[in-house]
Amino acid sequence: MTDGSHIEEVSSEIFDEVEADCYWCLTKLLSGIQDHYTADQPGVQRMVMKLQELVLRIDVPLCEHLRGVDIEFMQFAFKWMNCLLLREFTLDCVMRLWDTYLSEELGFEHFHVYVCAAFLCQFSSELQEMEFDELFQFMQNMPTEHWGDTEVEVLLSQAYVLSTLFGGSDAHLANTSKVPLR
């Protein structure tokens, strides 16, 4: 039925249920990220800063390299936070990610940062070999076009581990390294 060929066979009661479920999911999603789409986008900025602090704790060499080639987290992570990784993955992968986000007790915004950290660190060794132009281009077009369920499951698992280790305690994200935050 995904091609729409049997749509007329679906009863109005089922359509009503699907509509209600879709509305609930969208409401749940948007309720946690309302300040992402207001003036100055404080929610997006907050998430980018949290991502930077998290990556600084889990991959100092990557942070040092990004700083050394003058790449700021805001230059690539703003899009990840603002578009919720919709531009980085296929729709099937995004639906799998968002399904997990919606089931997370602390909400969409919380777990998304950990997914972004796991996503970035997955390419750490490659990124550390690149200079500004190549790195910036790579970050604008992450090589995920062939990702499927397996890769997304690994990403979500890594994000869950990070959220378990660092979630709920901002002290764990304190900047204790010599790499200053920008």
Short mmCIF file of C-alpha atoms in Angstrom, two decimals:
data_model
loop_
_atom_site.label_atom_id
_atom_site.label_comp_id
_atom_site.label_asym_id
_atom_site.label_seq_id
_atom_site.Cartn_x
_atom_site.Cartn_y
_atom_site.Cartn_z
CA MET A 1 0.00 0.00 0.00
CA THR A 2 2.98 2.36 0.21
CA ASP A 3 2.52 3.28 -3.44
CA GLY A 4 -1.01 4.52 -2.75
CA SER A 5 -2.70 2.06 -5.10
CA HIS A 6 -5.10 0.72 -2.45
CA ILE A 7 -5.73 3.94 -0.58
CA GLU A 8 -9.44 3.94 -1.38
CA GLU A 9 -9.77 0.63 0.50
CA VAL A 10 -8.81 2.24 3.81
CA SER A 11 -11.76 3.14 6.01
CA SER A 12 -12.36 6.64 7.30
CA GLU A 13 -11.98 5.34 10.87
CA ILE A 14 -8.44 4.17 10.12
CA PHE A 15 -7.65 7.49 8.43
CA ASP A 16 -8.90 9.30 11.53
CA GLU A 17 -6.66 7.17 13.77
CA VAL A 18 -3.63 7.74 11.56
CA GLU A 19 -4.33 11.46 11.47
CA ALA A 20 -4.58 11.58 15.27
CA ASP A 21 -1.34 9.61 15.67
CA CYS A 22 0.47 11.87 13.20
CA TYR A 23 -0.80 14.96 14.98
CA TRP A 24 0.32 13.59 18.37
CA CYS A 25 3.79 12.74 17.02
CA LEU A 26 4.26 16.17 15.46
CA THR A 27 3.03 17.89 18.63
CA LYS A 28 5.41 15.81 20.75
CA LEU A 29 8.30 16.61 18.42
CA LEU A 30 7.64 20.34 18.22
CA SER A 31 6.90 20.85 21.92
CA GLY A 32 10.50 20.10 22.83
CA ILE A 33 12.11 22.29 20.20
CA GLN A 34 9.95 25.41 20.06
CA ASP A 35 12.80 27.80 20.84
CA HIS A 36 14.79 26.45 17.89
CA TYR A 37 12.67 28.47 15.52
CA THR A 38 12.27 31.78 17.33
CA ALA A 39 14.39 34.93 17.09
CA ASP A 40 18.11 34.18 17.52
CA GLN A 41 17.30 30.45 17.73
CA PRO A 42 18.50 29.95 21.32
CA GLY A 43 17.59 26.26 21.27
CA VAL A 44 19.80 25.55 18.27
CA GLN A 45 22.66 27.55 19.76
CA ARG A 46 22.31 25.72 23.07
CA MET A 47 22.46 22.35 21.31
CA VAL A 48 25.53 23.33 19.26
CA MET A 49 27.34 24.40 22.43
CA LYS A 50 26.39 21.17 24.18
CA LEU A 51 27.62 19.19 21.17
CA GLN A 52 30.93 21.02 21.24
CA GLU A 53 31.34 20.41 24.97
CA LEU A 54 30.49 16.73 24.54
CA VAL A 55 32.87 16.14 21.63
CA LEU A 56 35.56 17.96 23.60
CA ARG A 57 35.15 15.33 26.32
CA ILE A 58 35.09 12.29 24.05
CA ASP A 59 37.42 13.22 21.18
CA VAL A 60 39.96 15.91 22.11
CA PRO A 61 42.18 15.25 19.05
CA LEU A 62 39.24 15.95 16.74
CA CYS A 63 38.41 19.18 18.58
CA GLU A 64 42.03 20.27 18.43
CA HIS A 65 42.15 19.54 14.70
CA LEU A 66 38.93 21.44 14.01
CA ARG A 67 40.27 24.39 15.95
CA GLY A 68 43.63 24.13 14.16
CA VAL A 69 42.00 24.41 10.73
CA ASP A 70 39.58 27.14 11.90
CA ILE A 71 36.39 25.11 11.68
CA GLU A 72 33.87 26.13 14.31
CA PHE A 73 31.11 23.80 15.42
CA MET A 74 28.52 26.42 14.49
CA GLN A 75 29.65 26.17 10.84
CA PHE A 76 28.48 22.58 10.44
CA ALA A 77 26.42 21.66 13.50
CA PHE A 78 23.96 24.52 13.12
CA LYS A 79 22.46 22.75 10.10
CA TRP A 80 22.38 19.42 11.99
CA MET A 81 20.44 21.01 14.83
CA ASN A 82 18.24 23.26 12.72
CA CYS A 83 17.29 20.57 10.17
CA LEU A 84 17.44 17.71 12.70
CA LEU A 85 19.77 15.69 10.40
CA LEU A 86 17.10 15.58 7.70
CA ARG A 87 19.64 16.68 5.08
CA GLU A 88 22.29 14.19 6.18
CA PHE A 89 20.28 10.97 5.85
CA THR A 90 17.73 9.28 3.65
CA LEU A 91 14.12 9.62 4.75
CA ASP A 92 14.06 6.00 5.97
CA CYS A 93 17.07 6.64 8.20
CA VAL A 94 15.60 9.90 9.51
CA MET A 95 12.33 8.17 10.33
CA ARG A 96 14.25 5.56 12.33
CA LEU A 97 16.21 8.27 14.18
CA TRP A 98 13.12 10.31 14.95
CA ASP A 99 11.23 7.25 16.11
CA THR A 100 13.89 6.81 18.77
CA TYR A 101 13.86 10.53 19.62
CA LEU A 102 10.11 10.43 20.18
CA SER A 103 10.44 7.51 22.57
CA GLU A 104 13.20 9.14 24.62
CA GLU A 105 12.00 10.24 28.03
CA LEU A 106 14.08 13.43 28.05
CA GLY A 107 12.88 14.44 24.62
CA PHE A 108 14.02 15.10 21.14
CA GLU A 109 16.51 17.87 21.86
CA HIS A 110 18.37 15.92 24.52
CA PHE A 111 19.08 12.74 22.56
CA HIS A 112 19.70 14.53 19.25
CA VAL A 113 22.90 16.09 20.63
CA TYR A 114 24.25 12.64 21.51
CA VAL A 115 23.36 11.31 18.07
CA CYS A 116 25.21 14.24 16.48
CA ALA A 117 28.25 13.60 18.68
CA ALA A 118 28.31 9.91 17.77
CA PHE A 119 27.81 10.85 14.11
CA LEU A 120 30.70 13.32 14.10
CA CYS A 121 33.05 11.01 16.00
CA GLN A 122 32.28 8.19 13.59
CA PHE A 123 34.24 10.16 10.97
CA SER A 124 36.92 11.43 13.36
CA SER A 125 39.97 9.75 11.83
CA GLU A 126 38.98 10.85 8.32
CA LEU A 127 38.29 14.41 9.42
CA GLN A 128 41.63 14.68 11.19
CA GLU A 129 43.40 13.99 7.89
CA MET A 130 41.69 16.91 6.12
CA GLU A 131 42.47 20.58 5.84
CA PHE A 132 39.88 23.37 5.94
CA ASP A 133 38.50 23.25 2.37
CA GLU A 134 38.24 19.48 2.14
CA LEU A 135 36.93 19.17 5.69
CA PHE A 136 34.32 21.86 5.20
CA GLN A 137 33.15 20.25 1.95
CA PHE A 138 33.01 16.82 3.62
CA MET A 139 30.95 18.20 6.50
CA GLN A 140 28.48 19.75 4.07
CA ASN A 141 27.98 16.43 2.29
CA MET A 142 28.50 13.60 4.78
CA PRO A 143 28.85 10.19 3.08
CA THR A 144 25.61 8.63 4.30
CA GLU A 145 23.73 8.04 1.06
CA HIS A 146 24.23 4.28 1.39
CA TRP A 147 23.40 4.07 5.09
CA GLY A 148 20.63 1.75 6.15
CA ASP A 149 19.15 0.24 9.28
CA THR A 150 22.42 -1.32 10.43
CA GLU A 151 24.38 1.94 10.36
CA VAL A 152 21.57 3.86 12.04
CA GLU A 153 21.26 1.21 14.76
CA VAL A 154 25.01 1.48 15.45
CA LEU A 155 24.74 5.27 15.56
CA LEU A 156 21.79 5.14 17.96
CA SER A 157 23.61 2.62 20.16
CA GLN A 158 26.68 4.84 20.35
CA ALA A 159 24.48 7.83 21.15
CA TYR A 160 22.72 5.89 23.89
CA VAL A 161 26.06 5.00 25.48
CA LEU A 162 27.09 8.67 25.39
CA SER A 163 23.79 9.81 26.88
CA THR A 164 24.15 7.24 29.64
CA LEU A 165 27.68 8.38 30.43
CA PHE A 166 27.15 12.14 30.17
CA GLY A 167 23.41 12.79 30.41
CA GLY A 168 21.95 14.31 33.52
CA SER A 169 25.19 15.73 34.82
CA ASP A 170 26.46 18.91 33.27
CA ALA A 171 29.61 18.54 35.37
CA HIS A 172 30.60 15.67 33.09
CA LEU A 173 30.63 18.14 30.23
CA ALA A 174 32.76 20.73 31.99
CA ASN A 175 35.60 21.96 29.81
CA THR A 176 38.57 20.31 31.49
CA SER A 177 40.86 20.16 28.47
CA LYS A 178 43.23 22.78 27.14
CA VAL A 179 41.12 23.28 24.02
CA PRO A 180 39.11 26.45 24.58
CA LEU A 181 35.51 26.56 23.50
CA ARG A 182 34.60 29.07 20.84
#
